[in-house]
GROMACS .gro file of C-alpha atoms in nm:
model
  432
    1MET     CA    1  -0.504  -2.296  -2.222
    2THR     CA    2  -0.446  -2.565  -1.961
    3ALA     CA    3  -0.078  -2.579  -2.053
    4ILE     CA    4  -0.043  -2.213  -1.959
    5PHE     CA    5  -0.256  -2.228  -1.644
    6PRO     CA    6  -0.292  -2.593  -1.525
    7PHE     CA    7  -0.608  -2.714  -1.354
    8GLY     CA    8  -0.418  -2.749  -1.026
    9TYR     CA    9  -0.373  -2.373  -1.024
   10TYR     CA   10  -0.750  -2.325  -1.047
   11LEU     CA   11  -0.781  -2.543  -0.737
   12ASP     CA   12  -0.526  -2.321  -0.563
   13VAL     CA   13  -0.724  -2.009  -0.657
   14SER     CA   14  -1.051  -2.165  -0.540
   15LEU     CA   15  -0.890  -2.257  -0.206
   16ILE     CA   16  -0.771  -1.898  -0.160
   17LEU     CA   17  -1.122  -1.763  -0.231
   18VAL     CA   18  -1.288  -2.007   0.011
   19LEU     CA   19  -1.039  -1.932   0.289
   20GLY     CA   20  -1.081  -1.560   0.232
   21ALA     CA   21  -1.458  -1.591   0.272
   22MET     CA   22  -1.414  -1.797   0.592
   23ALA     CA   23  -1.176  -1.550   0.757
   24LEU     CA   24  -1.433  -1.279   0.833
   25PRO     CA   25  -1.677  -1.494   1.036
   26ILE     CA   26  -1.379  -1.654   1.215
   27SER     CA   27  -1.244  -1.310   1.308
   28ARG     CA   28  -1.587  -1.204   1.435
   29LYS     CA   29  -1.602  -1.511   1.658
   30MET     CA   30  -1.256  -1.433   1.795
   31SER     CA   31  -1.324  -1.056   1.820
   32VAL     CA   32  -1.004  -0.970   1.634
   33VAL     CA   33  -0.936  -0.808   1.299
   34GLU     CA   34  -0.930  -1.055   1.011
   35ILE     CA   35  -0.590  -0.957   0.867
   36PRO     CA   36  -0.364  -1.174   1.091
   37ILE     CA   37  -0.601  -1.467   1.036
   38LEU     CA   38  -0.574  -1.427   0.658
   39VAL     CA   39  -0.194  -1.407   0.674
   40PHE     CA   40  -0.165  -1.714   0.899
   41LEU     CA   41  -0.406  -1.908   0.676
   42GLY     CA   42  -0.168  -1.828   0.391
   43ILE     CA   43   0.128  -1.956   0.593
   44ILE     CA   44  -0.061  -2.276   0.679
   45ILE     CA   45  -0.160  -2.360   0.320
   46GLY     CA   46   0.176  -2.247   0.181
   47PRO     CA   47   0.501  -2.324   0.363
   48MET     CA   48   0.344  -2.552   0.628
   49LEU     CA   49   0.108  -2.783   0.434
   50HIS     CA   50   0.237  -2.713   0.080
   51LEU     CA   51  -0.118  -2.698  -0.057
   52ILE     CA   52  -0.011  -2.394  -0.258
   53SER     CA   53   0.334  -2.346  -0.406
   54PRO     CA   54   0.516  -2.031  -0.289
   55THR     CA   55   0.632  -1.986  -0.648
   56PHE     CA   56   0.271  -1.982  -0.767
   57SER     CA   57   0.174  -1.741  -0.489
   58VAL     CA   58   0.450  -1.500  -0.591
   59TYR     CA   59   0.345  -1.536  -0.956
   60LEU     CA   60  -0.019  -1.463  -0.875
   61PHE     CA   61   0.073  -1.170  -0.654
   62SER     CA   62   0.332  -1.000  -0.874
   63SER     CA   63   0.308  -1.125  -1.233
   64PHE     CA   64  -0.037  -1.266  -1.316
   65ALA     CA   65  -0.172  -1.102  -1.635
   66GLY     CA   66   0.141  -0.887  -1.648
   67VAL     CA   67   0.071  -0.681  -1.335
   68GLY     CA   68  -0.023  -0.928  -1.060
   69ILE     CA   69  -0.330  -0.973  -0.845
   70GLY     CA   70  -0.163  -0.769  -0.571
   71MET     CA   71  -0.150  -0.455  -0.783
   72MET     CA   72  -0.496  -0.502  -0.938
   73GLY     CA   73  -0.640  -0.573  -0.594
   74LEU     CA   74  -0.480  -0.253  -0.465
   75VAL     CA   75  -0.646  -0.060  -0.750
   76ILE     CA   76  -0.989  -0.194  -0.655
   77ILE     CA   77  -0.935  -0.131  -0.283
   78LEU     CA   78  -0.812   0.225  -0.334
   79TYR     CA   79  -1.104   0.309  -0.561
   80SER     CA   80  -1.363   0.153  -0.332
   81GLU     CA   81  -1.235   0.306  -0.010
   82SER     CA   82  -1.177   0.651  -0.156
   83HIS     CA   83  -1.559   0.668  -0.183
   84ASN     CA   84  -1.556   0.715   0.194
   85MET     CA   85  -1.297   0.993   0.208
   86ASN     CA   86  -1.443   1.297   0.382
   87LEU     CA   87  -1.329   1.602   0.186
   88LYS     CA   88  -1.398   1.833   0.479
   89VAL     CA   89  -1.169   1.630   0.708
   90LEU     CA   90  -0.910   1.593   0.431
   91ARG     CA   91  -0.897   1.970   0.387
   92SER     CA   92  -0.860   2.028   0.760
   93GLU     CA   93  -0.580   1.767   0.788
   94PHE     CA   94  -0.411   1.851   0.457
   95TYR     CA   95  -0.086   1.986   0.602
   96ARG     CA   96  -0.036   1.688   0.833
   97ILE     CA   97  -0.099   1.438   0.553
   98ALA     CA   98   0.123   1.631   0.311
   99SER     CA   99   0.406   1.650   0.566
  100LEU     CA  100   0.382   1.279   0.648
  101ASP     CA  101   0.381   1.196   0.277
  102THR     CA  102   0.691   1.402   0.198
  103VAL     CA  103   0.910   1.468   0.501
  104GLY     CA  104   0.797   1.146   0.669
  105VAL     CA  105   0.855   0.922   0.368
  106ILE     CA  106   1.200   1.070   0.301
  107ILE     CA  107   1.308   1.030   0.665
  108THR     CA  108   1.175   0.672   0.662
  109ALA     CA  109   1.368   0.585   0.346
  110VAL     CA  110   1.695   0.728   0.478
  111VAL     CA  111   1.679   0.591   0.834
  112ALA     CA  112   1.541   0.250   0.731
  113GLY     CA  113   1.817   0.236   0.470
  114LEU     CA  114   2.081   0.299   0.736
  115VAL     CA  115   1.927   0.029   0.957
  116PHE     CA  116   1.935  -0.220   0.668
  117THR     CA  117   2.297  -0.131   0.591
  118VAL     CA  118   2.404  -0.177   0.955
  119LEU     CA  119   2.224  -0.513   0.993
  120THR     CA  120   2.327  -0.666   0.659
  121GLY     CA  121   2.648  -0.490   0.558
  122ALA     CA  122   2.491  -0.375   0.231
  123PRO     CA  123   2.624  -0.064   0.053
  124ILE     CA  124   2.449   0.257   0.155
  125ILE     CA  125   2.283   0.300  -0.185
  126VAL     CA  126   2.136  -0.052  -0.152
  127GLY     CA  127   2.017   0.035   0.197
  128PHE     CA  128   1.850   0.349   0.063
  129LEU     CA  129   1.676   0.142  -0.204
  130PHE     CA  130   1.542  -0.094   0.064
  131GLY     CA  131   1.431   0.205   0.275
  132ALA     CA  132   1.251   0.357  -0.023
  133ILE     CA  133   1.075   0.027  -0.095
  134VAL     CA  134   0.937  -0.009   0.259
  135SER     CA  135   0.858   0.362   0.309
  136PRO     CA  136   0.491   0.360   0.193
  137THR     CA  137   0.229   0.258   0.448
  138ASP     CA  138  -0.061   0.036   0.352
  139PRO     CA  139  -0.427   0.138   0.305
  140VAL     CA  140  -0.518  -0.226   0.242
  141THR     CA  141  -0.439  -0.297   0.609
  142LEU     CA  142  -0.550   0.031   0.766
  143ILE     CA  143  -0.895   0.056   0.608
  144PRO     CA  144  -1.035  -0.274   0.741
  145LEU     CA  145  -0.845  -0.220   1.067
  146PHE     CA  146  -1.028   0.107   1.137
  147ARG     CA  147  -1.361  -0.055   1.058
  148ARG     CA  148  -1.304  -0.279   1.359
  149VAL     CA  149  -1.092  -0.058   1.586
  150LYS     CA  150  -1.275   0.270   1.628
  151VAL     CA  151  -1.076   0.594   1.649
  152SER     CA  152  -1.187   0.951   1.585
  153GLU     CA  153  -1.246   1.037   1.220
  154ASP     CA  154  -0.970   1.297   1.200
  155ILE     CA  155  -0.705   1.050   1.321
  156SER     CA  156  -0.822   0.768   1.094
  157GLU     CA  157  -0.837   1.011   0.799
  158ILE     CA  158  -0.479   1.123   0.868
  159LEU     CA  159  -0.350   0.766   0.869
  160VAL     CA  160  -0.559   0.644   0.576
  161GLY     CA  161  -0.494   0.965   0.381
  162GLU     CA  162  -0.121   0.926   0.444
  163SER     CA  163  -0.131   0.567   0.320
  164LEU     CA  164  -0.336   0.657   0.012
  165PHE     CA  165  -0.105   0.934  -0.102
  166ASN     CA  166   0.245   0.824   0.003
  167ASP     CA  167   0.280   0.556  -0.264
  168PRO     CA  168   0.385   0.806  -0.535
  169VAL     CA  169   0.660   0.947  -0.310
  170GLY     CA  170   0.787   0.597  -0.229
  171ILE     CA  171   0.783   0.505  -0.597
  172ILE     CA  172   0.976   0.822  -0.683
  173LEU     CA  173   1.244   0.739  -0.423
  174VAL     CA  174   1.271   0.384  -0.559
  175SER     CA  175   1.307   0.530  -0.909
  176ILE     CA  176   1.589   0.755  -0.788
  177GLY     CA  177   1.766   0.460  -0.624
  178ILE     CA  178   1.740   0.244  -0.936
  179ALA     CA  179   1.835   0.535  -1.164
  180LEU     CA  180   2.158   0.584  -0.968
  181MET     CA  181   2.254   0.217  -1.018
  182ALA     CA  182   2.082   0.132  -1.349
  183PRO     CA  183   2.018   0.457  -1.540
  184ASN     CA  184   1.933   0.270  -1.862
  185SER     CA  185   1.653   0.067  -1.704
  186SER     CA  186   1.314   0.097  -1.874
  187TYR     CA  187   1.157   0.125  -1.527
  188VAL     CA  188   1.312   0.470  -1.480
  189SER     CA  189   1.309   0.576  -1.846
  190LEU     CA  190   1.098   0.887  -1.783
  191PHE     CA  191   1.309   1.003  -1.488
  192SER     CA  192   1.637   0.928  -1.667
  193ALA     CA  193   1.518   1.120  -1.975
  194MET     CA  194   1.436   1.421  -1.757
  195THR     CA  195   1.779   1.419  -1.590
  196ARG     CA  196   1.938   1.440  -1.935
  197VAL     CA  197   1.737   1.753  -2.015
  198ILE     CA  198   1.755   1.927  -1.678
  199SER     CA  199   1.982   1.864  -1.380
  200PHE     CA  200   1.917   1.595  -1.118
  201TYR     CA  201   1.748   1.790  -0.837
  202PRO     CA  202   1.506   1.987  -1.059
  203SER     CA  203   1.422   1.654  -1.225
  204VAL     CA  204   1.318   1.512  -0.887
  205LEU     CA  205   1.078   1.802  -0.828
  206VAL     CA  206   0.931   1.794  -1.180
  207TYR     CA  207   0.901   1.415  -1.169
  208PHE     CA  208   0.715   1.438  -0.838
  209LEU     CA  209   0.472   1.697  -0.977
  210ILE     CA  210   0.408   1.484  -1.285
  211GLN     CA  211   0.350   1.173  -1.075
  212VAL     CA  212   0.099   1.347  -0.847
  213ALA     CA  213  -0.061   1.636  -1.038
  214VAL     CA  214  -0.124   1.479  -1.379
  215PRO     CA  215  -0.309   1.165  -1.263
  216SER     CA  216  -0.498   1.363  -0.997
  217ILE     CA  217  -0.632   1.610  -1.253
  218VAL     CA  218  -0.732   1.329  -1.488
  219GLY     CA  219  -0.901   1.136  -1.206
  220ILE     CA  220  -1.100   1.442  -1.095
  221ALA     CA  221  -1.209   1.509  -1.454
  222ILE     CA  222  -1.321   1.149  -1.504
  223GLY     CA  223  -1.514   1.148  -1.176
  224PHE     CA  224  -1.710   1.464  -1.256
  225SER     CA  225  -1.761   1.352  -1.618
  226VAL     CA  226  -1.924   1.025  -1.510
  227ILE     CA  227  -2.154   1.209  -1.268
  228TYR     CA  228  -2.253   1.458  -1.540
  229LEU     CA  229  -2.312   1.189  -1.804
  230ASP     CA  230  -2.515   0.979  -1.561
  231ARG     CA  231  -2.750   1.272  -1.503
  232LYS     CA  232  -2.795   1.310  -1.878
  233ILE     CA  233  -2.823   0.951  -2.004
  234LYS     CA  234  -2.882   0.743  -1.686
  235PHE     CA  235  -2.639   0.449  -1.671
  236GLU     CA  236  -2.853   0.290  -1.397
  237ASN     CA  237  -2.756  -0.079  -1.354
  238TYR     CA  238  -2.454  -0.037  -1.584
  239LEU     CA  239  -2.295   0.226  -1.360
  240THR     CA  240  -2.085  -0.034  -1.176
  241ALA     CA  241  -1.935  -0.177  -1.495
  242MET     CA  242  -1.875   0.172  -1.632
  243LEU     CA  243  -1.677   0.292  -1.330
  244LEU     CA  244  -1.483  -0.032  -1.283
  245GLY     CA  245  -1.386  -0.018  -1.650
  246LEU     CA  246  -1.276   0.345  -1.620
  247VAL     CA  247  -1.064   0.274  -1.312
  248ILE     CA  248  -0.888  -0.015  -1.488
  249PHE     CA  249  -0.845   0.214  -1.791
  250GLU     CA  250  -0.679   0.478  -1.570
  251PHE     CA  251  -0.448   0.216  -1.424
  252THR     CA  252  -0.352   0.076  -1.765
  253VAL     CA  253  -0.287   0.410  -1.935
  254PHE     CA  254  -0.077   0.562  -1.658
  255GLU     CA  255   0.122   0.242  -1.601
  256SER     CA  256   0.203   0.231  -1.973
  257ILE     CA  257   0.359   0.579  -1.960
  258SER     CA  258   0.549   0.522  -1.632
  259ILE     CA  259   0.324   0.746  -1.420
  260THR     CA  260   0.173   0.612  -1.099
  261PRO     CA  261  -0.203   0.563  -1.148
  262PHE     CA  262  -0.301   0.573  -0.780
  263PRO     CA  263  -0.373   0.949  -0.753
  264ALA     CA  264  -0.610   0.921  -1.050
  265ILE     CA  265  -0.792   0.624  -0.900
  266ILE     CA  266  -0.821   0.789  -0.558
  267ALA     CA  267  -0.939   1.117  -0.713
  268THR     CA  268  -1.211   0.945  -0.917
  269GLY     CA  269  -1.337   0.750  -0.616
  270THR     CA  270  -1.335   1.058  -0.392
  271ILE     CA  271  -1.530   1.267  -0.644
  272VAL     CA  272  -1.784   0.990  -0.702
  273GLY     CA  273  -1.822   0.928  -0.328
  274ASN     CA  274  -1.869   1.294  -0.237
  275PHE     CA  275  -2.059   1.443  -0.532
  276SER     CA  276  -2.286   1.170  -0.674
  277ASP     CA  277  -2.658   1.200  -0.597
  278LYS     CA  278  -2.663   0.879  -0.387
  279ASN     CA  279  -2.958   0.717  -0.568
  280ILE     CA  280  -3.011   0.341  -0.558
  281PHE     CA  281  -2.779   0.276  -0.853
  282TRP     CA  282  -2.491   0.467  -0.692
  283SER     CA  283  -2.556   0.277  -0.368
  284ARG     CA  284  -2.543  -0.053  -0.556
  285GLU     CA  285  -2.219   0.054  -0.721
  286GLN     CA  286  -2.062   0.136  -0.385
  287ASN     CA  287  -2.184  -0.189  -0.226
  288PHE     CA  288  -2.044  -0.392  -0.516
  289GLN     CA  289  -1.707  -0.216  -0.494
  290GLU     CA  290  -1.695  -0.275  -0.117
  291SER     CA  291  -1.754  -0.649  -0.164
  292LEU     CA  292  -1.491  -0.663  -0.438
  293SER     CA  293  -1.256  -0.466  -0.214
  294PHE     CA  294  -1.290  -0.715   0.073
  295LEU     CA  295  -1.235  -1.008  -0.163
  296SER     CA  296  -0.924  -0.840  -0.306
  297ALA     CA  297  -0.784  -0.773   0.042
  298ALA     CA  298  -0.849  -1.133   0.149
  299ILE     CA  299  -0.665  -1.269  -0.155
  300ILE     CA  300  -0.373  -1.029  -0.104
  301PHE     CA  301  -0.312  -1.121   0.261
  302ILE     CA  302  -0.343  -1.495   0.198
  303LEU     CA  303  -0.096  -1.466  -0.090
  304ILE     CA  304   0.148  -1.270   0.130
  305GLY     CA  305   0.142  -1.551   0.387
  306SER     CA  306   0.175  -1.828   0.129
  307SER     CA  307   0.463  -1.658  -0.058
  308PHE     CA  308   0.725  -1.774   0.192
  309THR     CA  309   0.922  -2.096   0.176
  310LEU     CA  310   1.036  -2.286   0.485
  311SER     CA  311   1.400  -2.221   0.395
  312GLU     CA  312   1.333  -1.845   0.380
  313ILE     CA  313   1.155  -1.854   0.715
  314ILE     CA  314   1.443  -2.044   0.877
  315SER     CA  315   1.718  -1.832   0.718
  316TYR     CA  316   1.575  -1.483   0.743
  317VAL     CA  317   1.316  -1.479   1.021
  318LEU     CA  318   1.552  -1.320   1.276
  319LEU     CA  319   1.658  -1.050   1.030
  320GLY     CA  320   1.293  -0.990   0.944
  321VAL     CA  321   1.196  -0.957   1.310
  322ALA     CA  322   1.486  -0.718   1.380
  323LEU     CA  323   1.407  -0.501   1.078
  324THR     CA  324   1.037  -0.489   1.167
  325ILE     CA  325   1.093  -0.397   1.532
  326LEU     CA  326   1.335  -0.119   1.438
  327LEU     CA  327   1.109   0.006   1.159
  328VAL     CA  328   0.799   0.011   1.380
  329PHE     CA  329   0.944   0.141   1.707
  330LEU     CA  330   1.240   0.351   1.589
  331VAL     CA  331   1.214   0.456   1.225
  332ARG     CA  332   0.840   0.528   1.215
  333PRO     CA  333   0.838   0.755   1.525
  334LEU     CA  334   1.153   0.935   1.401
  335ALA     CA  335   0.965   1.010   1.079
  336VAL     CA  336   0.623   1.095   1.224
  337PHE     CA  337   0.708   1.335   1.508
  338PRO     CA  338   0.915   1.580   1.297
  339SER     CA  339   0.655   1.563   1.019
  340LEU     CA  340   0.368   1.651   1.251
  341LEU     CA  341   0.569   1.921   1.431
  342ILE     CA  342   0.647   2.083   1.094
  343ALA     CA  343   0.282   2.066   0.987
  344ASP     CA  344   0.159   2.204   1.321
  345ALA     CA  345   0.437   2.458   1.377
  346ARG     CA  346   0.191   2.747   1.414
  347LYS     CA  347  -0.063   2.558   1.623
  348PRO     CA  348  -0.063   2.538   2.004
  349HIS     CA  349   0.018   2.186   2.124
  350MET     CA  350  -0.245   2.087   2.378
  351GLY     CA  351  -0.197   1.816   2.640
  352GLY     CA  352  -0.331   1.537   2.422
  353TYR     CA  353  -0.132   1.636   2.114
  354TYR     CA  354   0.166   1.412   2.184
  355LYS     CA  355  -0.060   1.117   2.266
  356VAL     CA  356  -0.222   1.151   1.925
  357ALA     CA  357   0.122   1.184   1.764
  358ALA     CA  358   0.241   0.875   1.952
  359PHE     CA  359  -0.059   0.675   1.830
  360ILE     CA  360   0.000   0.784   1.469
  361SER     CA  361   0.371   0.701   1.500
  362LEU     CA  362   0.294   0.344   1.611
  363VAL     CA  363   0.040   0.270   1.337
  364GLY     CA  364   0.188   0.239   0.990
  365PRO     CA  365   0.190  -0.117   0.856
  366ARG     CA  366   0.356  -0.194   0.524
  367GLY     CA  367   0.172  -0.386   0.254
  368VAL     CA  368   0.107  -0.436  -0.116
  369VAL     CA  369   0.323  -0.164  -0.272
  370PRO     CA  370   0.647  -0.260  -0.087
  371VAL     CA  371   0.595  -0.626  -0.184
  372VAL     CA  372   0.550  -0.536  -0.550
  373LEU     CA  373   0.841  -0.289  -0.550
  374SER     CA  374   1.072  -0.534  -0.371
  375THR     CA  375   1.098  -0.753  -0.681
  376LEU     CA  376   1.233  -0.468  -0.896
  377PRO     CA  377   1.600  -0.455  -0.787
  378TYR     CA  378   1.675  -0.817  -0.879
  379VAL     CA  379   1.467  -0.804  -1.200
  380VAL     CA  380   1.641  -0.485  -1.316
  381GLY     CA  381   1.979  -0.623  -1.211
  382LYS     CA  382   1.934  -0.941  -1.416
  383GLU     CA  383   1.794  -0.761  -1.720
  384TYR     CA  384   2.068  -0.496  -1.737
  385ASN     CA  385   2.351  -0.699  -1.580
  386ILE     CA  386   2.396  -0.477  -1.273
  387PRO     CA  387   2.603  -0.688  -1.028
  388ILE     CA  388   2.513  -0.490  -0.715
  389LEU     CA  389   2.140  -0.539  -0.780
  390VAL     CA  390   2.181  -0.908  -0.867
  391THR     CA  391   2.378  -0.962  -0.545
  392TRP     CA  392   2.151  -0.773  -0.306
  393GLY     CA  393   1.817  -0.796  -0.488
  394PRO     CA  394   1.706  -1.130  -0.337
  395LEU     CA  395   1.786  -1.013   0.019
  396ILE     CA  396   1.595  -0.687  -0.040
  397SER     CA  397   1.295  -0.885  -0.163
  398VAL     CA  398   1.276  -1.138   0.120
  399SER     CA  399   1.351  -0.871   0.384
  400ALA     CA  400   1.071  -0.649   0.253
  401LEU     CA  401   0.834  -0.946   0.252
  402PHE     CA  402   0.914  -1.023   0.617
  403VAL     CA  403   0.874  -0.656   0.715
  404VAL     CA  404   0.531  -0.650   0.548
  405LEU     CA  405   0.423  -0.974   0.714
  406PHE     CA  406   0.544  -0.890   1.066
  407SER     CA  407   0.430  -0.526   1.057
  408ILE     CA  408   0.080  -0.629   0.946
  409VAL     CA  409   0.045  -0.894   1.216
  410LEU     CA  410   0.210  -0.692   1.493
  411GLN     CA  411   0.027  -0.366   1.434
  412THR     CA  412  -0.318  -0.512   1.372
  413LEU     CA  413  -0.286  -0.702   1.701
  414TYR     CA  414  -0.160  -0.417   1.918
  415THR     CA  415  -0.357  -0.125   1.765
  416PRO     CA  416  -0.663  -0.187   1.991
  417ILE     CA  417  -0.428  -0.184   2.292
  418ILE     CA  418  -0.247   0.140   2.206
  419ARG     CA  419  -0.581   0.296   2.109
  420ASN     CA  420  -0.700   0.241   2.467
  421ILE     CA  421  -0.370   0.377   2.604
  422PHE     CA  422  -0.331   0.690   2.390
  423LEU     CA  423  -0.690   0.756   2.275
  424PRO     CA  424  -0.919   0.632   2.554
  425ASP     CA  425  -1.199   0.867   2.444
  426SER     CA  426  -1.218   0.692   2.107
  427GLY     CA  427  -1.394   0.394   2.263
  428ASN     CA  428  -1.291   0.100   2.471
  429THR     CA  429  -1.420  -0.186   2.260
  430THR     CA  430  -1.344  -0.329   1.925
  431GLU     CA  431  -1.639  -0.332   1.691
  432LYS     CA  432  -1.798  -0.675   1.669
   0.00000   0.00000   0.00000
């Protein structure tokens, strides 16, 4: 056992857990959100002090137990936070969220891809693959951010809802990019099989429906089934273990058949959060999941910071800064404004409409999913001997990692400022 996972690695893991627990009280003292503190703690213990190897951080994040702590942490966070989704608000903001998650993600992938191509000289198809990888926004960042920076519920639900549901679209675009360059890859086996049966464009539509509708229906069914069974046989103190086991089961089954599990996980959490009878055992379950969610987020952000090496920071920091600035201040607004205008085409645009749209366009940090997806091009290129992916895969990976890091730090720091500029009625203080 120790040969596979040496004792030094356990010390690394314990250090990450301790630092994660320390970050919240530190952030409260400083009256800032904890996310930049977690990321900088990761940078300090990783590339600066070398207390944790960047190689080990990447392994923990992307490959531990076959899926990586990053992906498993995302599963826990999505399930926990979907408890708090307000179905009434979701229904009222459905068209905006749907437009941001389709039109917005596609525009982001295309424009970000062009930006990457211009800055690096990469082929356009490689640029599109990079754009697809960084197109999903990050609920892991937004959810704790909106606990500290208060905005109206409808705006926070739009942004969090967008981030919860845009992962499948981003994954589909990545699948299309890889399928065009490596059609025999096992990662896109389902999509490639569909294109052999029906033509390319119908395959995209059917693949999207499968990725969204199938897991959503299963997740809803599981959520209502657990509520029904609990009323009949009373799980009581075992409710937490039951639901955590079912969520991991959903993740495992859908991952094994190349379908994104996130809609199922979100659907189960939303049903449980909105339709359970809120007795003491359901409250304990929710409190446990919230604690586990915070721990998962802390580990994720520390690992993101500690995944860099000094040579990567020196070689690619300027490219990372340029990509982040263009993604945040050019690409994101170009994607958000058309998406919202399409969704609200039949609504009158009041005076504050464009201020709300501006706020939404400036808040969209990248996170766990882009980091996990960024490793795919090089891995697929090596496995199937695809020269273009082997050549550009490492640059895609490190560029995506920098975009995630800088967008998280930049947007968590300036969100309270732009909230006061564009949404002054939402409150003038950050929650302590």
